[in-house]
Amino acid sequence: MRDLTLVIAHRGNCMGLWMTVHSAIDNMQKSGIDYDIAICSNGGPVDNDLKLLVGSLEKMGRLAGHVHSDSPLSPPVARQRAAAIADGRILCFSDNHCLFQPDFFRRFMADLEVPGIDVIHASVIFYAGERVFYDYNLTLARDFWANYRVLPKISYKPYPTAAAGHGVFAVRRSVWEEVGGYCPEGVLIGYGGEELMFNLKVWLLGKQTHMDPKSIHYHYPGTRGYSGRHTDEFYTNMLACANVIGGEDWMYKVYASFAAPGTLRAYSKYTMYDLLQIAEGRSRDYAKELASKRVRTLDELLTYFKSNDISM
């Protein structure tokens, strides 16, 4: 078994993937880490650029595997399919448009040797010379998501946090398998929901997630912003996530927020109540499964975060 597998979901132009892969290779070249890379490409045919990149990794002996779907996959589905072919003791998930600061992976590996750190998240810079963003301030009642924290809870070492962005994070394979990854395919479709689904589920199942303020990556944001937060798929996914993590009470609390006057909708085909019904249908079985396994409810978890001064 390798020390680490870099797990990448890829769609679109291969330049970003090439950049991410080569930044990782350069970062780990003299680190002593035995690594490989697993890729799940999706959303179109495999082009020659991708074939060349995958072939070069195979020649280097650094390809854990490559799986592909011509149909587009949601980020958690693509990541889970890539993770299924990974062979690392540590799974490090990355978007396909990231650069890593020096010693990034060696620091991540050291973090996950610390007892109690089951998942570790990276800090992020979107443009050189601009501020660093850290973990999340939760906005559960509003949209069951969060906003970036611009000041770290602790500036010099990893600290426990309820949730953080999934541009780059790492988890011990044993923990990933124990918590069941993100969720079964079909619960989340399209944009949104997977970050809180995974992070809060980790806590509900008795594990812990941390933020490392000194492990920094550059993340290309593009120009799309967060317009995806106003689509039917986003609202449906966040309602489904609320149901799985918090149960019906939380799902209806988020629904009340989404259904309030003034909620921005983009190209909507359904009423918000229609989306609620779709979300409940998709998430019902998994919500019941998680409820039977969790060691605390979401409300108990939020109380635990407050009483233990955990970043949230």
PDB file of N, CA and C in Angstrom, residues 114-215:
ATOM      1  N   VAL A 114      -1.198  12.545  14.035  1.00  0.00           N
ATOM      2  CA  VAL A 114      -1.571  13.039  15.369  1.00  0.00           C
ATOM      3  C   VAL A 114      -2.871  12.370  15.799  1.00  0.00           C
ATOM      4  N   PRO A 115      -2.898  11.740  16.975  1.00  0.00           N
ATOM      5  CA  PRO A 115      -4.136  11.122  17.446  1.00  0.00           C
ATOM      6  C   PRO A 115      -5.281  12.135  17.513  1.00  0.00           C
ATOM      7  N   GLY A 116      -6.434  11.742  17.023  1.00  0.00           N
ATOM      8  CA  GLY A 116      -7.606  12.613  17.038  1.00  0.00           C
ATOM      9  C   GLY A 116      -7.822  13.385  15.760  1.00  0.00           C
ATOM     10  N   ILE A 117      -6.803  13.465  14.902  1.00  0.00           N
ATOM     11  CA  ILE A 117      -6.986  14.114  13.602  1.00  0.00           C
ATOM     12  C   ILE A 117      -7.318  13.029  12.584  1.00  0.00           C
ATOM     13  N   ASP A 118      -8.555  12.962  12.174  1.00  0.00           N
ATOM     14  CA  ASP A 118      -9.010  11.954  11.217  1.00  0.00           C
ATOM     15  C   ASP A 118      -9.123  12.508   9.802  1.00  0.00           C
ATOM     16  N   VAL A 119      -9.436  13.793   9.722  1.00  0.00           N
ATOM     17  CA  VAL A 119      -9.542  14.500   8.438  1.00  0.00           C
ATOM     18  C   VAL A 119      -8.811  15.820   8.599  1.00  0.00           C
ATOM     19  N   ILE A 120      -8.016  16.220   7.582  1.00  0.00           N
ATOM     20  CA  ILE A 120      -7.288  17.484   7.658  1.00  0.00           C
ATOM     21  C   ILE A 120      -7.577  18.303   6.403  1.00  0.00           C
ATOM     22  N   HIS A 121      -7.868  19.594   6.604  1.00  0.00           N
ATOM     23  CA  HIS A 121      -8.200  20.500   5.506  1.00  0.00           C
ATOM     24  C   HIS A 121      -7.096  21.518   5.294  1.00  0.00           C
ATOM     25  N   ALA A 122      -6.962  21.955   4.043  1.00  0.00           N
ATOM     26  CA  ALA A 122      -5.970  22.961   3.688  1.00  0.00           C
ATOM     27  C   ALA A 122      -6.582  24.351   3.677  1.00  0.00           C
ATOM     28  N   SER A 123      -5.762  25.327   4.026  1.00  0.00           N
ATOM     29  CA  SER A 123      -6.127  26.724   3.822  1.00  0.00           C
ATOM     30  C   SER A 123      -5.985  27.052   2.336  1.00  0.00           C
ATOM     31  N   VAL A 124      -6.591  28.170   1.915  1.00  0.00           N
ATOM     32  CA  VAL A 124      -6.646  28.449   0.478  1.00  0.00           C
ATOM     33  C   VAL A 124      -6.368  29.914   0.181  1.00  0.00           C
ATOM     34  N   ILE A 125      -5.636  30.134  -0.901  1.00  0.00           N
ATOM     35  CA  ILE A 125      -5.445  31.465  -1.476  1.00  0.00           C
ATOM     36  C   ILE A 125      -5.969  31.398  -2.909  1.00  0.00           C
ATOM     37  N   PHE A 126      -6.805  32.358  -3.285  1.00  0.00           N
ATOM     38  CA  PHE A 126      -7.356  32.352  -4.639  1.00  0.00           C
ATOM     39  C   PHE A 126      -6.480  33.129  -5.613  1.00  0.00           C
ATOM     40  N   TYR A 127      -5.856  34.210  -5.152  1.00  0.00           N
ATOM     41  CA  TYR A 127      -4.935  34.970  -5.998  1.00  0.00           C
ATOM     42  C   TYR A 127      -3.725  35.371  -5.162  1.00  0.00           C
ATOM     43  N   ALA A 128      -2.523  35.227  -5.741  1.00  0.00           N
ATOM     44  CA  ALA A 128      -1.287  35.542  -5.028  1.00  0.00           C
ATOM     45  C   ALA A 128      -1.326  36.976  -4.508  1.00  0.00           C
ATOM     46  N   GLY A 129      -0.870  37.136  -3.277  1.00  0.00           N
ATOM     47  CA  GLY A 129      -0.845  38.453  -2.667  1.00  0.00           C
ATOM     48  C   GLY A 129      -2.116  38.808  -1.925  1.00  0.00           C
ATOM     49  N   GLU A 130      -3.157  37.974  -2.074  1.00  0.00           N
ATOM     50  CA  GLU A 130      -4.403  38.229  -1.372  1.00  0.00           C
ATOM     51  C   GLU A 130      -4.482  37.392  -0.099  1.00  0.00           C
ATOM     52  N   ARG A 131      -5.528  37.579   0.669  1.00  0.00           N
ATOM     53  CA  ARG A 131      -5.662  36.957   1.983  1.00  0.00           C
ATOM     54  C   ARG A 131      -5.828  35.439   1.874  1.00  0.00           C
ATOM     55  N   VAL A 132      -5.512  34.788   2.980  1.00  0.00           N
ATOM     56  CA  VAL A 132      -5.734  33.349   3.118  1.00  0.00           C
ATOM     57  C   VAL A 132      -7.134  33.133   3.684  1.00  0.00           C
ATOM     58  N   PHE A 133      -7.823  32.108   3.168  1.00  0.00           N
ATOM     59  CA  PHE A 133      -9.112  31.708   3.718  1.00  0.00           C
ATOM     60  C   PHE A 133      -8.944  30.381   4.444  1.00  0.00           C
ATOM     61  N   TYR A 134      -9.687  30.210   5.520  1.00  0.00           N
ATOM     62  CA  TYR A 134      -9.481  29.058   6.392  1.00  0.00           C
ATOM     63  C   TYR A 134     -10.719  28.152   6.387  1.00  0.00           C
ATOM     64  N   ASP A 135     -11.205  27.785   7.541  1.00  0.00           N
ATOM     65  CA  ASP A 135     -12.332  26.857   7.609  1.00  0.00           C
ATOM     66  C   ASP A 135     -13.646  27.622   7.483  1.00  0.00           C
ATOM     67  N   TYR A 136     -14.746  26.986   7.862  1.00  0.00           N
ATOM     68  CA  TYR A 136     -16.070  27.531   7.598  1.00  0.00           C
ATOM     69  C   TYR A 136     -16.763  28.063   8.858  1.00  0.00           C
ATOM     70  N   ASN A 137     -17.502  29.146   8.660  1.00  0.00           N
ATOM     71  CA  ASN A 137     -18.537  29.577   9.605  1.00  0.00           C
ATOM     72  C   ASN A 137     -19.860  29.004   9.097  1.00  0.00           C
ATOM     73  N   LEU A 138     -20.485  28.153   9.882  1.00  0.00           N
ATOM     74  CA  LEU A 138     -21.686  27.471   9.430  1.00  0.00           C
ATOM     75  C   LEU A 138     -22.872  28.425   9.307  1.00  0.00           C
ATOM     76  N   THR A 139     -23.702  28.187   8.285  1.00  0.00           N
ATOM     77  CA  THR A 139     -24.963  28.918   8.091  1.00  0.00           C
ATOM     78  C   THR A 139     -26.069  27.889   7.874  1.00  0.00           C
ATOM     79  N   LEU A 140     -26.210  26.974   8.820  1.00  0.00           N
ATOM     80  CA  LEU A 140     -27.079  25.814   8.627  1.00  0.00           C
ATOM     81  C   LEU A 140     -28.543  26.193   8.452  1.00  0.00           C
ATOM     82  N   ALA A 141     -29.055  27.067   9.288  1.00  0.00           N
ATOM     83  CA  ALA A 141     -30.476  27.407   9.215  1.00  0.00           C
ATOM     84  C   ALA A 141     -30.801  28.171   7.932  1.00  0.00           C
ATOM     85  N   ARG A 142     -29.836  28.862   7.377  1.00  0.00           N
ATOM     86  CA  ARG A 142     -30.068  29.640   6.153  1.00  0.00           C
ATOM     87  C   ARG A 142     -30.073  28.754   4.913  1.00  0.00           C
ATOM     88  N   ASP A 143     -28.998  27.950   4.757  1.00  0.00           N
ATOM     89  CA  ASP A 143     -28.867  27.168   3.524  1.00  0.00           C
ATOM     90  C   ASP A 143     -28.129  25.838   3.724  1.00  0.00           C
ATOM     91  N   PHE A 144     -27.886  25.476   4.956  1.00  0.00           N
ATOM     92  CA  PHE A 144     -27.146  24.269   5.314  1.00  0.00           C
ATOM     93  C   PHE A 144     -25.765  24.232   4.648  1.00  0.00           C
ATOM     94  N   TRP A 145     -25.157  25.422   4.620  1.00  0.00           N
ATOM     95  CA  TRP A 145     -23.795  25.491   4.133  1.00  0.00           C
ATOM     96  C   TRP A 145     -23.004  26.420   5.037  1.00  0.00           C
ATOM     97  N   ALA A 146     -22.144  27.273   4.484  1.00  0.00           N
ATOM     98  CA  ALA A 146     -21.212  28.025   5.313  1.00  0.00           C
ATOM     99  C   ALA A 146     -20.557  29.127   4.500  1.00  0.00           C
ATOM    100  N   ASN A 147     -19.813  29.990   5.201  1.00  0.00           N
ATOM    101  CA  ASN A 147     -18.945  30.998   4.589  1.00  0.00           C
ATOM    102  C   ASN A 147     -17.520  30.786   5.083  1.00  0.00           C
ATOM    103  N   TYR A 148     -16.555  31.200   4.264  1.00  0.00           N
ATOM    104  CA  TYR A 148     -15.157  31.073   4.678  1.00  0.00           C
ATOM    105  C   TYR A 148     -14.842  31.940   5.885  1.00  0.00           C
ATOM    106  N   ARG A 149     -13.998  31.411   6.755  1.00  0.00           N
ATOM    107  CA  ARG A 149     -13.449  32.165   7.873  1.00  0.00           C
ATOM    108  C   ARG A 149     -12.173  32.860   7.388  1.00  0.00           C
ATOM    109  N   VAL A 150     -12.046  34.164   7.658  1.00  0.00           N
ATOM    110  CA  VAL A 150     -10.883  34.907   7.181  1.00  0.00           C
ATOM    111  C   VAL A 150      -9.808  35.051   8.261  1.00  0.00           C
ATOM    112  N   LEU A 151     -10.120  34.653   9.480  1.00  0.00           N
ATOM    113  CA  LEU A 151      -9.124  34.591  10.552  1.00  0.00           C
ATOM    114  C   LEU A 151      -9.156  33.186  11.141  1.00  0.00           C
ATOM    115  N   PRO A 152      -8.007  32.539  11.278  1.00  0.00           N
ATOM    116  CA  PRO A 152      -8.006  31.180  11.814  1.00  0.00           C
ATOM    117  C   PRO A 152      -8.273  31.175  13.313  1.00  0.00           C
ATOM    118  N   LYS A 153      -8.857  30.111  13.788  1.00  0.00           N
ATOM    119  CA  LYS A 153      -9.071  29.953  15.235  1.00  0.00           C
ATOM    120  C   LYS A 153      -7.727  29.909  15.962  1.00  0.00           C
ATOM    121  N   ILE A 154      -6.787  29.183  15.374  1.00  0.00           N
ATOM    122  CA  ILE A 154      -5.403  29.109  15.855  1.00  0.00           C
ATOM    123  C   ILE A 154      -4.521  29.308  14.637  1.00  0.00           C
ATOM    124  N   SER A 155      -3.477  30.113  14.745  1.00  0.00           N
ATOM    125  CA  SER A 155      -2.715  30.499  13.554  1.00  0.00           C
ATOM    126  C   SER A 155      -1.516  29.620  13.246  1.00  0.00           C
ATOM    127  N   TYR A 156      -1.106  28.760  14.186  1.00  0.00           N
ATOM    128  CA  TYR A 156       0.191  28.103  14.033  1.00  0.00           C
ATOM    129  C   TYR A 156       0.133  26.575  14.012  1.00  0.00           C
ATOM    130  N   LYS A 157      -1.029  25.983  14.261  1.00  0.00           N
ATOM    131  CA  LYS A 157      -1.119  24.527  14.271  1.00  0.00           C
ATOM    132  C   LYS A 157      -2.542  24.094  13.934  1.00  0.00           C
ATOM    133  N   PRO A 158      -2.729  22.833  13.565  1.00  0.00           N
ATOM    134  CA  PRO A 158      -4.090  22.363  13.247  1.00  0.00           C
ATOM    135  C   PRO A 158      -5.033  22.512  14.436  1.00  0.00           C
ATOM    136  N   TYR A 159      -6.280  22.841  14.114  1.00  0.00           N
ATOM    137  CA  TYR A 159      -7.302  22.969  15.158  1.00  0.00           C
ATOM    138  C   TYR A 159      -8.592  22.302  14.676  1.00  0.00           C
ATOM    139  N   PRO A 160      -9.397  21.771  15.608  1.00  0.00           N
ATOM    140  CA  PRO A 160     -10.637  21.110  15.208  1.00  0.00           C
ATOM    141  C   PRO A 160     -11.645  22.109  14.666  1.00  0.00           C
ATOM    142  N   THR A 161     -12.353  21.701  13.639  1.00  0.00           N
ATOM    143  CA  THR A 161     -13.353  22.564  13.024  1.00  0.00           C
ATOM    144  C   THR A 161     -14.541  21.725  12.583  1.00  0.00           C
ATOM    145  N   ALA A 162     -15.716  22.338  12.599  1.00  0.00           N
ATOM    146  CA  ALA A 162     -16.920  21.627  12.165  1.00  0.00           C
ATOM    147  C   ALA A 162     -16.830  21.249  10.699  1.00  0.00           C
ATOM    148  N   ALA A 163     -16.335  22.172   9.873  1.00  0.00           N
ATOM    149  CA  ALA A 163     -16.299  21.927   8.435  1.00  0.00           C
ATOM    150  C   ALA A 163     -15.375  22.920   7.759  1.00  0.00           C
ATOM    151  N   ALA A 164     -14.940  22.562   6.564  1.00  0.00           N
ATOM    152  CA  ALA A 164     -14.082  23.436   5.768  1.00  0.00           C
ATOM    153  C   ALA A 164     -14.273  23.086   4.302  1.00  0.00           C
ATOM    154  N   GLY A 165     -13.681  23.895   3.422  1.00  0.00           N
ATOM    155  CA  GLY A 165     -13.815  23.671   1.995  1.00  0.00           C
ATOM    156  C   GLY A 165     -13.150  22.380   1.543  1.00  0.00           C
ATOM    157  N   HIS A 166     -13.642  21.860   0.420  1.00  0.00           N
ATOM    158  CA  HIS A 166     -13.132  20.584  -0.086  1.00  0.00           C
ATOM    159  C   HIS A 166     -12.261  20.738  -1.326  1.00  0.00           C
ATOM    160  N   GLY A 167     -11.692  21.945  -1.514  1.00  0.00           N
ATOM    161  CA  GLY A 167     -10.746  22.106  -2.606  1.00  0.00           C
ATOM    162  C   GLY A 167      -9.606  21.117  -2.473  1.00  0.00           C
ATOM    163  N   VAL A 168      -9.031  21.043  -1.271  1.00  0.00           N
ATOM    164  CA  VAL A 168      -8.023  20.034  -0.936  1.00  0.00           C
ATOM    165  C   VAL A 168      -8.217  19.618   0.519  1.00  0.00           C
ATOM    166  N   PHE A 169      -8.362  18.330   0.749  1.00  0.00           N
ATOM    167  CA  PHE A 169      -8.375  17.790   2.108  1.00  0.00           C
ATOM    168  C   PHE A 169      -7.874  16.355   2.049  1.00  0.00           C
ATOM    169  N   ALA A 170      -7.476  15.836   3.200  1.00  0.00           N
ATOM    170  CA  ALA A 170      -6.967  14.467   3.265  1.00  0.00           C
ATOM    171  C   ALA A 170      -7.619  13.730   4.425  1.00  0.00           C
ATOM    172  N   VAL A 171      -7.709  12.422   4.273  1.00  0.00           N
ATOM    173  CA  VAL A 171      -8.361  11.576   5.265  1.00  0.00           C
ATOM    174  C   VAL A 171      -7.682  10.215   5.263  1.00  0.00           C
ATOM    175  N   ARG A 172      -7.580   9.610   6.417  1.00  0.00           N
ATOM    176  CA  ARG A 172      -7.072   8.244   6.461  1.00  0.00           C
ATOM    177  C   ARG A 172      -8.057   7.319   5.738  1.00  0.00           C
ATOM    178  N   ARG A 173      -7.527   6.429   4.925  1.00  0.00           N
ATOM    179  CA  ARG A 173      -8.386   5.525   4.165  1.00  0.00           C
ATOM    180  C   ARG A 173      -9.356   4.785   5.086  1.00  0.00           C
ATOM    181  N   SER A 174      -8.872   4.347   6.252  1.00  0.00           N
ATOM    182  CA  SER A 174      -9.721   3.592   7.173  1.00  0.00           C
ATOM    183  C   SER A 174     -10.927   4.416   7.619  1.00  0.00           C
ATOM    184  N   VAL A 175     -10.712   5.731   7.829  1.00  0.00           N
ATOM    185  CA  VAL A 175     -11.810   6.607   8.232  1.00  0.00           C
ATOM    186  C   VAL A 175     -12.767   6.826   7.063  1.00  0.00           C
ATOM    187  N   TRP A 176     -12.227   7.061   5.876  1.00  0.00           N
ATOM    188  CA  TRP A 176     -13.060   7.229   4.671  1.00  0.00           C
ATOM    189  C   TRP A 176     -13.990   6.033   4.491  1.00  0.00           C
ATOM    190  N   GLU A 177     -13.444   4.846   4.655  1.00  0.00           N
ATOM    191  CA  GLU A 177     -14.254   3.642   4.477  1.00  0.00           C
ATOM    192  C   GLU A 177     -15.249   3.469   5.621  1.00  0.00           C
ATOM    193  N   GLU A 178     -14.824   3.802   6.833  1.00  0.00           N
ATOM    194  CA  GLU A 178     -15.708   3.639   7.986  1.00  0.00           C
ATOM    195  C   GLU A 178     -16.930   4.541   7.908  1.00  0.00           C
ATOM    196  N   VAL A 179     -16.740   5.796   7.456  1.00  0.00           N
ATOM    197  CA  VAL A 179     -17.874   6.725   7.392  1.00  0.00           C
ATOM    198  C   VAL A 179     -18.647   6.612   6.093  1.00  0.00           C
ATOM    199  N   GLY A 180     -18.125   5.835   5.141  1.00  0.00           N
ATOM    200  CA  GLY A 180     -18.852   5.622   3.886  1.00  0.00           C
ATOM    201  C   GLY A 180     -18.677   6.720   2.861  1.00  0.00           C
ATOM    202  N   GLY A 181     -17.508   7.383   2.858  1.00  0.00           N
ATOM    203  CA  GLY A 181     -17.274   8.437   1.878  1.00  0.00           C
ATOM    204  C   GLY A 181     -18.280   9.561   2.026  1.00  0.00           C
ATOM    205  N   TYR A 182     -18.656  10.142   0.899  1.00  0.00           N
ATOM    206  CA  TYR A 182     -19.636  11.236   0.930  1.00  0.00           C
ATOM    207  C   TYR A 182     -21.040  10.702   1.219  1.00  0.00           C
ATOM    208  N   CYS A 183     -21.556   9.903   0.307  1.00  0.00           N
ATOM    209  CA  CYS A 183     -22.914   9.365   0.419  1.00  0.00           C
ATOM    210  C   CYS A 183     -23.157   8.464  -0.786  1.00  0.00           C
ATOM    211  N   PRO A 184     -24.193   7.644  -0.766  1.00  0.00           N
ATOM    212  CA  PRO A 184     -24.485   6.807  -1.934  1.00  0.00           C
ATOM    213  C   PRO A 184     -24.783   7.665  -3.172  1.00  0.00           C
ATOM    214  N   GLU A 185     -24.418   7.146  -4.328  1.00  0.00           N
ATOM    215  CA  GLU A 185     -24.729   7.848  -5.571  1.00  0.00           C
ATOM    216  C   GLU A 185     -26.240   8.029  -5.696  1.00  0.00           C
ATOM    217  N   GLY A 186     -26.636   9.201  -6.134  1.00  0.00           N
ATOM    218  CA  GLY A 186     -28.053   9.497  -6.297  1.00  0.00           C
ATOM    219  C   GLY A 186     -28.630  10.382  -5.208  1.00  0.00           C
ATOM    220  N   VAL A 187     -27.924  10.496  -4.075  1.00  0.00           N
ATOM    221  CA  VAL A 187     -28.405  11.384  -3.008  1.00  0.00           C
ATOM    222  C   VAL A 187     -28.153  12.841  -3.400  1.00  0.00           C
ATOM    223  N   LEU A 188     -26.954  13.123  -3.888  1.00  0.00           N
ATOM    224  CA  LEU A 188     -26.598  14.464  -4.345  1.00  0.00           C
ATOM    225  C   LEU A 188     -26.352  14.413  -5.847  1.00  0.00           C
ATOM    226  N   ILE A 189     -27.029  15.267  -6.576  1.00  0.00           N
ATOM    227  CA  ILE A 189     -26.887  15.300  -8.030  1.00  0.00           C
ATOM    228  C   ILE A 189     -26.553  16.729  -8.441  1.00  0.00           C
ATOM    229  N   GLY A 190     -25.375  16.906  -9.043  1.00  0.00           N
ATOM    230  CA  GLY A 190     -24.966  18.246  -9.461  1.00  0.00           C
ATOM    231  C   GLY A 190     -24.239  18.986  -8.357  1.00  0.00           C
ATOM    232  N   TYR A 191     -24.461  20.298  -8.301  1.00  0.00           N
ATOM    233  CA  TYR A 191     -23.646  21.194  -7.480  1.00  0.00           C
ATOM    234  C   TYR A 191     -24.177  21.329  -6.054  1.00  0.00           C
ATOM    235  N   GLY A 192     -23.272  21.168  -5.070  1.00  0.00           N
ATOM    236  CA  GLY A 192     -23.578  21.522  -3.693  1.00  0.00           C
ATOM    237  C   GLY A 192     -23.929  20.355  -2.793  1.00  0.00           C
ATOM    238  N   GLY A 193     -23.596  20.530  -1.516  1.00  0.00           N
ATOM    239  CA  GLY A 193     -24.028  19.602  -0.483  1.00  0.00           C
ATOM    240  C   GLY A 193     -22.979  18.668   0.060  1.00  0.00           C
ATOM    241  N   GLU A 194     -21.958  18.338  -0.751  1.00  0.00           N
ATOM    242  CA  GLU A 194     -21.051  17.278  -0.323  1.00  0.00           C
ATOM    243  C   GLU A 194     -20.132  17.683   0.827  1.00  0.00           C
ATOM    244  N   GLU A 195     -19.786  18.967   0.923  1.00  0.00           N
ATOM    245  CA  GLU A 195     -18.846  19.392   1.965  1.00  0.00           C
ATOM    246  C   GLU A 195     -19.424  19.193   3.362  1.00  0.00           C
ATOM    247  N   LEU A 196     -20.623  19.727   3.577  1.00  0.00           N
ATOM    248  CA  LEU A 196     -21.259  19.563   4.890  1.00  0.00           C
ATOM    249  C   LEU A 196     -21.712  18.127   5.113  1.00  0.00           C
ATOM    250  N   MET A 197     -22.112  17.437   4.044  1.00  0.00           N
ATOM    251  CA  MET A 197     -22.499  16.029   4.161  1.00  0.00           C
ATOM    252  C   MET A 197     -21.348  15.225   4.761  1.00  0.00           C
ATOM    253  N   PHE A 198     -20.149  15.403   4.236  1.00  0.00           N
ATOM    254  CA  PHE A 198     -19.011  14.620   4.708  1.00  0.00           C
ATOM    255  C   PHE A 198     -18.518  15.090   6.073  1.00  0.00           C
ATOM    256  N   ASN A 199     -18.263  16.399   6.213  1.00  0.00           N
ATOM    257  CA  ASN A 199     -17.646  16.881   7.445  1.00  0.00           C
ATOM    258  C   ASN A 199     -18.518  16.649   8.668  1.00  0.00           C
ATOM    259  N   LEU A 200     -19.784  16.998   8.583  1.00  0.00           N
ATOM    260  CA  LEU A 200     -20.644  16.820   9.750  1.00  0.00           C
ATOM    261  C   LEU A 200     -20.913  15.344  10.017  1.00  0.00           C
ATOM    262  N   LYS A 201     -20.949  14.535   8.964  1.00  0.00           N
ATOM    263  CA  LYS A 201     -21.113  13.094   9.161  1.00  0.00           C
ATOM    264  C   LYS A 201     -19.918  12.510   9.909  1.00  0.00           C
ATOM    265  N   VAL A 202     -18.717  12.988   9.603  1.00  0.00           N
ATOM    266  CA  VAL A 202     -17.519  12.550  10.324  1.00  0.00           C
ATOM    267  C   VAL A 202     -17.698  12.766  11.824  1.00  0.00           C
ATOM    268  N   TRP A 203     -18.173  13.954  12.197  1.00  0.00           N
ATOM    269  CA  TRP A 203     -18.387  14.263  13.611  1.00  0.00           C
ATOM    270  C   TRP A 203     -19.527  13.436  14.201  1.00  0.00           C
ATOM    271  N   LEU A 204     -20.614  13.270  13.449  1.00  0.00           N
ATOM    272  CA  LEU A 204     -21.750  12.494  13.962  1.00  0.00           C
ATOM    273  C   LEU A 204     -21.369  11.047  14.261  1.00  0.00           C
ATOM    274  N   LEU A 205     -20.362  10.545  13.524  1.00  0.00           N
ATOM    275  CA  LEU A 205     -19.935   9.156  13.692  1.00  0.00           C
ATOM    276  C   LEU A 205     -18.744   9.026  14.637  1.00  0.00           C
ATOM    277  N   GLY A 206     -18.434  10.086  15.368  1.00  0.00           N
ATOM    278  CA  GLY A 206     -17.430   9.995  16.423  1.00  0.00           C
ATOM    279  C   GLY A 206     -16.007  10.271  16.000  1.00  0.00           C
ATOM    280  N   LYS A 207     -15.802  10.773  14.784  1.00  0.00           N
ATOM    281  CA  LYS A 207     -14.467  11.145  14.312  1.00  0.00           C
ATOM    282  C   LYS A 207     -14.321  12.662  14.355  1.00  0.00           C
ATOM    283  N   GLN A 208     -13.134  13.159  13.973  1.00  0.00           N
ATOM    284  CA  GLN A 208     -12.880  14.597  14.049  1.00  0.00           C
ATOM    285  C   GLN A 208     -12.230  15.106  12.767  1.00  0.00           C
ATOM    286  N   THR A 209     -12.588  16.331  12.409  1.00  0.00           N
ATOM    287  CA  THR A 209     -11.957  16.983  11.270  1.00  0.00           C
ATOM    288  C   THR A 209     -11.241  18.248  11.741  1.00  0.00           C
ATOM    289  N   HIS A 210     -10.112  18.544  11.134  1.00  0.00           N
ATOM    290  CA  HIS A 210      -9.263  19.666  11.550  1.00  0.00           C
ATOM    291  C   HIS A 210      -8.900  20.546  10.349  1.00  0.00           C
ATOM    292  N   MET A 211      -8.522  21.761  10.649  1.00  0.00           N
ATOM    293  CA  MET A 211      -7.991  22.720   9.682  1.00  0.00           C
ATOM    294  C   MET A 211      -6.522  22.971   9.997  1.00  0.00           C
ATOM    295  N   ASP A 212      -5.660  22.909   8.970  1.00  0.00           N
ATOM    296  CA  ASP A 212      -4.252  23.263   9.157  1.00  0.00           C
ATOM    297  C   ASP A 212      -4.019  24.639   8.536  1.00  0.00           C
ATOM    298  N   PRO A 213      -3.836  25.668   9.347  1.00  0.00           N
ATOM    299  CA  PRO A 213      -3.679  27.020   8.795  1.00  0.00           C
ATOM    300  C   PRO A 213      -2.370  27.220   8.036  1.00  0.00           C
ATOM    301  N   LYS A 214      -1.416  26.302   8.217  1.00  0.00           N
ATOM    302  CA  LYS A 214      -0.115  26.423   7.570  1.00  0.00           C
ATOM    303  C   LYS A 214       0.016  25.569   6.308  1.00  0.00           C
ATOM    304  N   SER A 215      -0.950  24.715   6.048  1.00  0.00           N
ATOM    305  CA  SER A 215      -0.967  23.956   4.790  1.00  0.00           C
ATOM    306  C   SER A 215      -1.819  24.738   3.805  1.00  0.00           C
TER     307      SER A 215
END
